[in-house]
């Protein structure tokens, strides 16, 4: 269910809004109980997540409305992406068994802290210092040879 699926005038009526909110919060809770990722412990999969309360949901819905995100291009394209994914799933499902299932990269809050993105680690800093020192030494050598009237050795 998408927030856009409800008429805005009806959405603010408690008899419409409250059951919809309850359904969405229930679906979020079910996801936490039912979603499993092969090779990942359930505790680590949901680390940092917390249950969504009615107040949390109301605050998020208010912010979404205030920011006008339901009118944004990215939001309007969600249906297209979902439909495209369903079509791909149907096409691929016939050709694959469970052993051949496509691996999906997890997007978690801590993915930016992977070593490949840690440009400020001690190892990366040491590599940079070595590169910088070698480059500055080469520049100094070239400058000295030019000042001494030597050849133009820029190769």
Coordinates of C-alpha atoms in Angstrom, one line a residue:
X1 CA 0.0 0.0 0.0
X2 CA 1.3 3.4 -0.9
X3 CA 0.4 6.7 0.8
X4 CA -0.7 8.0 -2.7
X5 CA -3.3 5.3 -3.0
X6 CA -5.5 7.1 -0.5
X7 CA -7.4 10.2 -1.5
X8 CA -5.8 13.1 0.4
X9 CA -9.2 14.4 1.7
X10 CA -10.1 10.9 3.0
X11 CA -6.6 10.2 4.3
X12 CA -6.9 12.8 7.1
X13 CA -10.1 11.3 8.4
X14 CA -9.4 9.1 11.4
X15 CA -11.6 6.2 10.2
X16 CA -9.5 6.0 7.1
X17 CA -6.0 7.0 8.4
X18 CA -5.9 4.9 11.5
X19 CA -6.6 1.5 10.0
X20 CA -4.1 2.3 7.2
X21 CA -1.5 3.3 9.7
X22 CA -2.1 0.1 11.7
X23 CA -1.8 -2.0 8.5
X24 CA 1.5 -0.3 7.5
X25 CA 3.0 -0.6 11.0
X26 CA 1.9 -4.3 11.1
X27 CA 3.6 -4.9 7.8
X28 CA 6.8 -3.4 9.1
X29 CA 6.7 -5.7 12.1
X30 CA 6.0 -8.7 10.0
X31 CA 9.0 -7.9 7.8
X32 CA 11.2 -8.0 10.9
X33 CA 9.8 -11.3 12.0
X34 CA 9.6 -13.0 8.6
X35 CA 12.4 -11.7 6.4
X36 CA 15.5 -13.9 6.3
X37 CA 18.7 -13.3 4.4
X38 CA 20.8 -16.3 3.6
X39 CA 24.2 -16.2 5.5
X40 CA 23.2 -13.3 7.7
X41 CA 22.2 -13.7 11.4
X42 CA 18.8 -12.3 12.2
X43 CA 20.2 -10.2 15.0
X44 CA 22.7 -8.5 12.8
X45 CA 20.3 -8.0 10.0
X46 CA 18.0 -5.9 12.1
X47 CA 20.7 -4.2 14.2
X48 CA 19.9 -0.6 14.8
X49 CA 16.2 -1.0 13.8
X50 CA 13.4 -0.3 16.3
X51 CA 9.7 -0.9 16.2
X52 CA 7.6 1.9 14.7
X53 CA 5.1 3.5 17.0
X54 CA 2.0 5.4 16.0
X55 CA 3.7 8.7 17.0
X56 CA 6.8 7.8 14.8
X57 CA 4.5 7.0 11.9
X58 CA 2.5 10.2 12.4
X59 CA 5.6 12.3 12.5
X60 CA 7.0 10.7 9.3
X61 CA 3.6 11.1 7.5
X62 CA 3.5 14.8 8.5
X63 CA 7.1 15.4 7.3
X64 CA 6.3 13.6 4.0
X65 CA 3.3 15.8 3.5
X66 CA 5.1 19.0 4.5
X67 CA 8.1 18.3 2.2
X68 CA 5.8 17.5 -0.8
X69 CA 7.6 14.2 -1.4
X70 CA 4.5 12.5 -2.8
X71 CA 4.6 14.8 -5.7
X72 CA 8.3 14.2 -6.5
X73 CA 9.4 12.4 -9.6
X74 CA 11.2 9.7 -7.7
X75 CA 8.0 8.9 -5.9
X76 CA 5.9 8.8 -9.0
X77 CA 8.4 6.3 -10.5
X78 CA 8.1 3.8 -7.7
X79 CA 5.1 2.1 -9.4
X80 CA 7.1 1.7 -12.6
X81 CA 10.1 0.2 -10.8
X82 CA 7.8 -2.2 -8.9
X83 CA 6.0 -3.3 -12.1
X84 CA 9.3 -3.7 -13.9
X85 CA 10.7 -5.8 -11.1
X86 CA 7.6 -8.0 -11.1
X87 CA 7.9 -8.6 -14.8
X88 CA 11.6 -9.5 -14.5
X89 CA 10.8 -11.8 -11.6
X90 CA 8.2 -13.6 -13.7
X91 CA 10.7 -13.9 -16.7
X92 CA 13.6 -15.1 -14.5
X93 CA 11.7 -17.4 -12.2
X94 CA 10.9 -19.9 -14.9
X95 CA 14.6 -20.3 -15.8
X96 CA 16.0 -20.5 -12.3
X97 CA 15.8 -22.9 -9.4
X98 CA 16.6 -22.0 -5.8
X99 CA 20.3 -22.9 -6.2
X100 CA 20.6 -20.3 -9.0
X101 CA 18.7 -17.5 -7.2
X102 CA 20.2 -14.1 -7.9
X103 CA 22.3 -12.7 -5.1
X104 CA 21.0 -9.3 -3.9
X105 CA 23.3 -6.8 -2.3
X106 CA 22.1 -5.7 1.1
X107 CA 21.7 -2.1 1.6
X108 CA 22.2 -1.5 5.3
X109 CA 22.9 1.6 7.3
X110 CA 26.5 0.6 7.8
X111 CA 27.5 -0.1 4.2
X112 CA 29.4 3.2 4.0
X113 CA 31.7 1.9 6.7
X114 CA 33.1 -0.9 4.5
X115 CA 36.9 -1.0 4.1
X116 CA 36.7 -0.2 0.4
X117 CA 35.1 3.1 1.3
X118 CA 37.3 3.9 4.3
X119 CA 39.7 6.4 2.7
X120 CA 40.9 7.7 6.0
X121 CA 42.1 4.4 7.5
X122 CA 45.7 4.2 8.7
X123 CA 46.6 2.0 5.8
X124 CA 45.2 4.3 3.2
X125 CA 46.9 7.3 4.9
X126 CA 50.2 5.5 4.9
X127 CA 49.8 4.7 1.2
X128 CA 49.0 8.3 0.5
X129 CA 52.0 9.6 2.5
X130 CA 54.3 7.2 0.6
X131 CA 52.8 8.4 -2.8
X132 CA 53.0 12.0 -1.8
X133 CA 56.7 11.7 -0.6
X134 CA 57.7 9.9 -3.8
X135 CA 55.9 12.5 -6.0
X136 CA 57.4 15.5 -4.1
X137 CA 60.9 13.9 -4.4
X138 CA 60.4 13.4 -8.1
X139 CA 59.3 17.1 -8.5
X140 CA 62.3 18.2 -6.5
X141 CA 64.7 16.1 -8.7
X142 CA 63.1 17.6 -11.9
X143 CA 63.3 21.1 -10.5
X144 CA 66.9 20.7 -9.5
X145 CA 67.9 19.3 -12.9
X146 CA 66.1 22.2 -14.7
X147 CA 67.9 24.7 -12.4
X148 CA 71.2 23.1 -13.1
X149 CA 70.6 23.4 -16.8
X150 CA 70.2 19.7 -17.3
X151 CA 68.0 18.0 -19.8
X152 CA 64.2 18.2 -19.7
X153 CA 63.5 14.8 -18.2
X154 CA 59.8 14.8 -17.8
X155 CA 59.2 11.2 -19.0

